[in-house]
Every structure is written in structure tokens, then in C-alpha cells.
Amino acid sequence: MKINHFQKNQGDWENFDKDYRLGLDYRLMYENAPDMYLSVNPENGKIIGCNNTLFKKTGFTKAEVLNKTVFYIYDPSCHEEVREALETFRECGRLENQQLMFRTKAGGVIPILLSVEAVRDGNGNIMYSNGCCRDISDRYRLQQEINQFAYVASHDLQAPLKSVKGALEVFQMMNQNIVNEESVELLKVVDQSLDRMTLLIEGLLEHSQIGKSFLKEKLDMNGVVGDVLVDLASSIESSGAKVVYGYLPEVEVYPVEIRLLFQNLIGNAIKFQKKGKVPMVAIEFSESPKYFQFVVSDNGIGIPEHQQSAIFRMFSRLNSPTDFEGTGIGLAHCKKIVELHGGEIWLNSDFGMGSQFYFTLPKS
Ligand code: ADP
């Protein structure tokens, strides 16, 4: 007779029941969790386990997926990033919130957010990876729709605007000798409004393009800030601004976007200054195990506390256009760029004394 060792005494039974139920519960939770789980041997990149949710969502069967390399379930559009993710995992033993794309058996794609932790042996060597893959299709679709809408709206609005501007120029040329002073003033207002609308639409178009580039690069932030200061040379010269920065780190970033971020923050630090006062701007950084934290400080006009949360909203401006030019889009860009990198942006400001704009960028 096969002896069930749990029958030895009543105490074991109780424990068995507890442990067994616990194991079963965990198994059921694992198999039917809302997220997809994936375990990989990082040595050869082969899939050694996944849960039912992954099979349900992708349409693949266990036999099709197990023992294949991870590339089997990723869409070819992100294979380069998967290769990099595997490299990073082998080095660091973890990955956090990496946006990638699964493929489905039916020929579709599922955008996912991947976080991975290493399972190690007693000596600390990585045995395999446990990855949690969150389906972000809804968020992705919404984001795509918003971007598409902003792109089409701004792109298509430019054409009629250009026609009106062209017609206005022709009208002015044809009527140089006829129009009176009042009409000249009116036409000037129309012309200025058209220029402003063009600027706003260009800003909106630029906003919709943020995050289009797919590849991150390891960039030296000293070089980025140096390039931005060259671009801002004319405003630095005309205001006499002093811009200082010490050693800044190398960070893995989207290059175009990160330049735009520094350009907006440093540009604002120079621009929002009392007339006749020399702008003093400093760019510094500190770091924690997970993040680099940057701060752009100025000695400018500052921002009253009750208005500080509003300034990251699109088209939000606190000053009159006659005092400071602008569209109110720059800080909305900054917020989108920092969040694209998985960081945060905020500020401290003393009204009349100056402001410090902080932002974080994750290290991996
Ligand atoms: P813009 O610079 O085109 O006006 P932004 O989106 O860059 O638009 O900034 C929004 C508003 O926030 C600005 O109009 C200004 O009122 C305020 N602001 C931004 N940066 C600063 C700063 N460094 N000092 C004071 N006010 C600022």
C-alpha cells in the first residue's frame, strides 16, 4: 500500500492542508492573473514558463511557446529593444516598465509594459527571470488616437492659415495707396494674429511628435546642455545671462526630446526675468540608486504658489504677451518628455525671487 506520509499524525495533516492549499492558490492566481507572466533562461533567451493569461491573450499554445527564444513572441518591430533588454537583464538582474510589443497568433500586436526580476541561486547567480507583462493596449490606443488627432488637426490647419496669410499680403500690396490709417492698423492685427496662430499650431504639431522616436541613446548631458546653449546664444547675449553647469552625467534618453526639454527650461529661466536684471541660471544634478535628478534654477520673476500647478497645462501662461513672448506650450512639452522617460517634473518657486524646476530620469 502506498503510504501517504501526511497520514502520520494529525499535525502534519493540518500543515499539509495549509501548504497544499497555499500552493494551489498561488498556482491559480499565477495562471489566471490579469497580467501575463513569462520566465526566461537568460543564458540562451529561451522561454521556460508562462501563465495561461499569456496563452489566452496571444493565442499561442504552450507547445508553441515553451523552449522557443523570447523573440518568438515579440513583434519584429521591437527585436532590437528585446536584445538590449536581455543584455541589461544579464548585467543588472532586473528591468522596469520597458515598453515592448508582443505579437499574436492571429497576426496582431499587443503593446506591453515589461518588468522583470531575477531568481537567483544560493551564490547569487541568476538562474532565470520572472517577467510580468502588462497589456497596455487601451492606454496605447488612446495615446495613438490623441497623437493622430493633434497631428492631423495641426497639420491640416496650417494650409488654410497659409492661404489667408498669402491673400492678406496680396491685398496689402494691391491696396497700398488706397487703405487709410485705420485699415492699416486693422490689417496689422490680423497679420499678428495669423502669426500667433501659426506658432500655436506648430507647437501643437511638435507636441504630437514627442515620443515618436523609438530608440534611446546613452548621451552625455554636458554635450546636450552645451548644444542647447549654442541654440540659445542670441537670447543669452542680449540678456547678458550667466549660465553655469558643473559635471553632468550620461543618461539613456530619447535624444531629440531631451534637447527640447533642456531648451525649454533654460530658455524660460533666461526669459522670465525682470527688465534690467541679469539672469543667473544654474543646471545641477544629484542621484539616487534609481534616478538622476536635475534642477534648473534661476533668479527670475518667480511663480506664485497658487499658480504653480497650472503651468504644465497646454497653453497656460501667467504673464501678459506684451511682457513676455510665448505660446504656453513649452512646459507641457517638458512634462510629456519627462513622463515619456518614466520620470517626474515639479518646481519650487518664490514669487519675485526665482524658480527651481526639478525633473528625474530613471537610470535604467
Ligand atoms: P511660454 O514660455 O511659451 O509662455 P511655457 O509652457 O514654457 O510657455 O511656460 C508657461 C508659463 O509658466 C509661462 O508663460 C510663465 O508664466 C511660467 N513660467 C515658466 N517658466 C518660468 C520661469 N522660469 N520663471 C517664471 N515663470 C515661468
mmCIF file with all atom_site columns, C-alpha atoms in Angstrom, residues 237-313:
data_model
loop_
_atom_site.group_PDB
_atom_site.id
_atom_site.type_symbol
_atom_site.label_atom_id
_atom_site.label_alt_id
_atom_site.label_comp_id
_atom_site.label_asym_id
_atom_site.label_entity_id
_atom_site.label_seq_id
_atom_site.pdbx_PDB_ins_code
_atom_site.Cartn_x
_atom_site.Cartn_y
_atom_site.Cartn_z
_atom_site.occupancy
_atom_site.B_iso_or_equiv
_atom_site.pdbx_formal_charge
_atom_site.auth_seq_id
_atom_site.auth_comp_id
_atom_site.auth_asym_id
_atom_site.auth_atom_id
_atom_site.pdbx_PDB_model_num
ATOM 1  C CA . GLU A 1 237 ? 23.875 87.574 -25.490 1.00 0.00 ? 237 GLU A CA 1
ATOM 2  C CA . SER A 1 238 ? 21.025 90.092 -25.499 1.00 0.00 ? 238 SER A CA 1
ATOM 3  C CA . SER A 1 239 ? 20.153 89.499 -21.814 1.00 0.00 ? 239 SER A CA 1
ATOM 4  C CA . GLY A 1 240 ? 23.754 89.063 -20.621 1.00 0.00 ? 240 GLY A CA 1
ATOM 5  C CA . ALA A 1 241 ? 22.631 85.829 -18.899 1.00 0.00 ? 241 ALA A CA 1
ATOM 6  C CA . LYS A 1 242 ? 25.174 83.786 -16.925 1.00 0.00 ? 242 LYS A CA 1
ATOM 7  C CA . VAL A 1 243 ? 24.508 80.072 -17.312 1.00 0.00 ? 243 VAL A CA 1
ATOM 8  C CA . VAL A 1 244 ? 26.580 77.682 -15.205 1.00 0.00 ? 244 VAL A CA 1
ATOM 9  C CA . TYR A 1 245 ? 26.661 73.899 -15.013 1.00 0.00 ? 245 TYR A CA 1
ATOM 10 C CA . GLY A 1 246 ? 29.142 71.528 -13.414 1.00 0.00 ? 246 GLY A CA 1
ATOM 11 C CA . TYR A 1 247 ? 29.723 67.916 -14.301 1.00 0.00 ? 247 TYR A CA 1
ATOM 12 C CA . LEU A 1 248 ? 26.527 66.280 -15.582 1.00 0.00 ? 248 LEU A CA 1
ATOM 13 C CA . PRO A 1 249 ? 26.034 62.506 -16.023 1.00 0.00 ? 249 PRO A CA 1
ATOM 14 C CA . GLU A 1 250 ? 25.499 60.218 -19.012 1.00 0.00 ? 250 GLU A CA 1
ATOM 15 C CA . VAL A 1 251 ? 21.882 59.080 -19.253 1.00 0.00 ? 251 VAL A CA 1
ATOM 16 C CA . GLU A 1 252 ? 19.963 56.754 -21.562 1.00 0.00 ? 252 GLU A CA 1
ATOM 17 C CA . VAL A 1 253 ? 17.451 59.087 -23.248 1.00 0.00 ? 253 VAL A CA 1
ATOM 18 C CA . TYR A 1 254 ? 15.497 59.952 -26.367 1.00 0.00 ? 254 TYR A CA 1
ATOM 19 C CA . PRO A 1 255 ? 17.963 62.489 -27.842 1.00 0.00 ? 255 PRO A CA 1
ATOM 20 C CA . VAL A 1 256 ? 15.616 64.882 -29.701 1.00 0.00 ? 256 VAL A CA 1
ATOM 21 C CA . GLU A 1 257 ? 13.185 65.088 -26.801 1.00 0.00 ? 257 GLU A CA 1
ATOM 22 C CA . ILE A 1 258 ? 15.812 65.593 -24.111 1.00 0.00 ? 258 ILE A CA 1
ATOM 23 C CA . ARG A 1 259 ? 17.315 68.525 -26.036 1.00 0.00 ? 259 ARG A CA 1
ATOM 24 C CA . LEU A 1 260 ? 13.864 70.090 -26.268 1.00 0.00 ? 260 LEU A CA 1
ATOM 25 C CA . LEU A 1 261 ? 13.421 69.624 -22.507 1.00 0.00 ? 261 LEU A CA 1
ATOM 26 C CA . PHE A 1 262 ? 16.632 71.466 -21.599 1.00 0.00 ? 262 PHE A CA 1
ATOM 27 C CA . GLN A 1 263 ? 15.955 74.093 -24.268 1.00 0.00 ? 263 GLN A CA 1
ATOM 28 C CA . ASN A 1 264 ? 12.541 74.946 -22.802 1.00 0.00 ? 264 ASN A CA 1
ATOM 29 C CA . LEU A 1 265 ? 13.680 75.006 -19.173 1.00 0.00 ? 265 LEU A CA 1
ATOM 30 C CA . ILE A 1 266 ? 16.874 77.023 -19.781 1.00 0.00 ? 266 ILE A CA 1
ATOM 31 C CA . GLY A 1 267 ? 15.077 79.281 -22.303 1.00 0.00 ? 267 GLY A CA 1
ATOM 32 C CA . ASN A 1 268 ? 12.369 80.061 -19.718 1.00 0.00 ? 268 ASN A CA 1
ATOM 33 C CA . ALA A 1 269 ? 14.954 80.636 -16.974 1.00 0.00 ? 269 ALA A CA 1
ATOM 34 C CA . ILE A 1 270 ? 16.563 83.315 -19.166 1.00 0.00 ? 270 ILE A CA 1
ATOM 35 C CA . LYS A 1 271 ? 13.291 84.781 -20.480 1.00 0.00 ? 271 LYS A CA 1
ATOM 36 C CA . PHE A 1 272 ? 11.211 85.199 -17.312 1.00 0.00 ? 272 PHE A CA 1
ATOM 37 C CA . GLN A 1 273 ? 13.376 87.887 -15.766 1.00 0.00 ? 273 GLN A CA 1
ATOM 38 C CA . LYS A 1 274 ? 12.748 91.482 -14.643 1.00 0.00 ? 274 LYS A CA 1
ATOM 39 C CA . LYS A 1 275 ? 13.932 94.085 -17.172 1.00 0.00 ? 275 LYS A CA 1
ATOM 40 C CA . GLY A 1 276 ? 17.480 95.230 -16.450 1.00 0.00 ? 276 GLY A CA 1
ATOM 41 C CA . LYS A 1 277 ? 18.323 92.313 -14.133 1.00 0.00 ? 277 LYS A CA 1
ATOM 42 C CA . VAL A 1 278 ? 20.948 89.816 -15.325 1.00 0.00 ? 278 VAL A CA 1
ATOM 43 C CA . PRO A 1 279 ? 19.535 86.264 -15.493 1.00 0.00 ? 279 PRO A CA 1
ATOM 44 C CA . MET A 1 280 ? 21.589 83.782 -13.423 1.00 0.00 ? 280 MET A CA 1
ATOM 45 C CA . VAL A 1 281 ? 20.883 80.181 -14.393 1.00 0.00 ? 281 VAL A CA 1
ATOM 46 C CA . ALA A 1 282 ? 22.353 77.003 -12.889 1.00 0.00 ? 282 ALA A CA 1
ATOM 47 C CA . ILE A 1 283 ? 21.934 73.394 -14.044 1.00 0.00 ? 283 ILE A CA 1
ATOM 48 C CA . GLU A 1 284 ? 22.827 70.762 -11.436 1.00 0.00 ? 284 GLU A CA 1
ATOM 49 C CA . PHE A 1 285 ? 22.121 67.132 -10.725 1.00 0.00 ? 285 PHE A CA 1
ATOM 50 C CA . SER A 1 286 ? 22.077 64.635 -7.868  1.00 0.00 ? 286 SER A CA 1
ATOM 51 C CA . GLU A 1 287 ? 21.395 60.904 -7.920  1.00 0.00 ? 287 GLU A CA 1
ATOM 52 C CA . SER A 1 288 ? 19.702 58.097 -6.014  1.00 0.00 ? 288 SER A CA 1
ATOM 53 C CA . PRO A 1 289 ? 20.115 54.375 -6.783  1.00 0.00 ? 289 PRO A CA 1
ATOM 54 C CA . LYS A 1 290 ? 17.246 54.507 -9.287  1.00 0.00 ? 290 LYS A CA 1
ATOM 55 C CA . TYR A 1 291 ? 17.153 58.070 -10.605 1.00 0.00 ? 291 TYR A CA 1
ATOM 56 C CA . PHE A 1 292 ? 19.156 61.062 -11.775 1.00 0.00 ? 292 PHE A CA 1
ATOM 57 C CA . GLN A 1 293 ? 17.577 64.266 -10.509 1.00 0.00 ? 293 GLN A CA 1
ATOM 58 C CA . PHE A 1 294 ? 18.244 67.502 -12.402 1.00 0.00 ? 294 PHE A CA 1
ATOM 59 C CA . VAL A 1 295 ? 17.409 71.048 -11.385 1.00 0.00 ? 295 VAL A CA 1
ATOM 60 C CA . VAL A 1 296 ? 17.376 74.208 -13.500 1.00 0.00 ? 296 VAL A CA 1
ATOM 61 C CA . SER A 1 297 ? 17.422 77.258 -11.183 1.00 0.00 ? 297 SER A CA 1
ATOM 62 C CA . ASP A 1 298 ? 17.004 80.933 -11.978 1.00 0.00 ? 298 ASP A CA 1
ATOM 63 C CA . ASN A 1 299 ? 16.830 84.285 -10.210 1.00 0.00 ? 299 ASN A CA 1
ATOM 64 C CA . GLY A 1 300 ? 13.844 85.415 -12.292 1.00 0.00 ? 300 GLY A CA 1
ATOM 65 C CA . ILE A 1 301 ? 10.335 86.690 -11.614 1.00 0.00 ? 301 ILE A CA 1
ATOM 66 C CA . GLY A 1 302 ? 9.186  83.511 -9.847  1.00 0.00 ? 302 GLY A CA 1
ATOM 67 C CA . ILE A 1 303 ? 5.704  81.978 -9.847  1.00 0.00 ? 303 ILE A CA 1
ATOM 68 C CA . PRO A 1 304 ? 3.040  82.498 -7.148  1.00 0.00 ? 304 PRO A CA 1
ATOM 69 C CA . GLU A 1 305 ? 2.287  79.254 -5.289  1.00 0.00 ? 305 GLU A CA 1
ATOM 70 C CA . HIS A 1 306 ? -1.399 79.124 -6.271  1.00 0.00 ? 306 HIS A CA 1
ATOM 71 C CA . GLN A 1 307 ? -0.471 79.215 -9.976  1.00 0.00 ? 307 GLN A CA 1
ATOM 72 C CA . GLN A 1 308 ? 2.319  76.642 -9.895  1.00 0.00 ? 308 GLN A CA 1
ATOM 73 C CA . SER A 1 309 ? 0.239  73.562 -10.695 1.00 0.00 ? 309 SER A CA 1
ATOM 74 C CA . ALA A 1 310 ? -1.363 75.236 -13.739 1.00 0.00 ? 310 ALA A CA 1
ATOM 75 C CA . ILE A 1 311 ? 1.781  75.982 -15.704 1.00 0.00 ? 311 ILE A CA 1
ATOM 76 C CA . PHE A 1 312 ? 2.326  72.463 -17.049 1.00 0.00 ? 312 PHE A CA 1
ATOM 77 C CA . ARG A 1 313 ? -1.053 72.633 -18.822 1.00 0.00 ? 313 ARG A CA 1
#
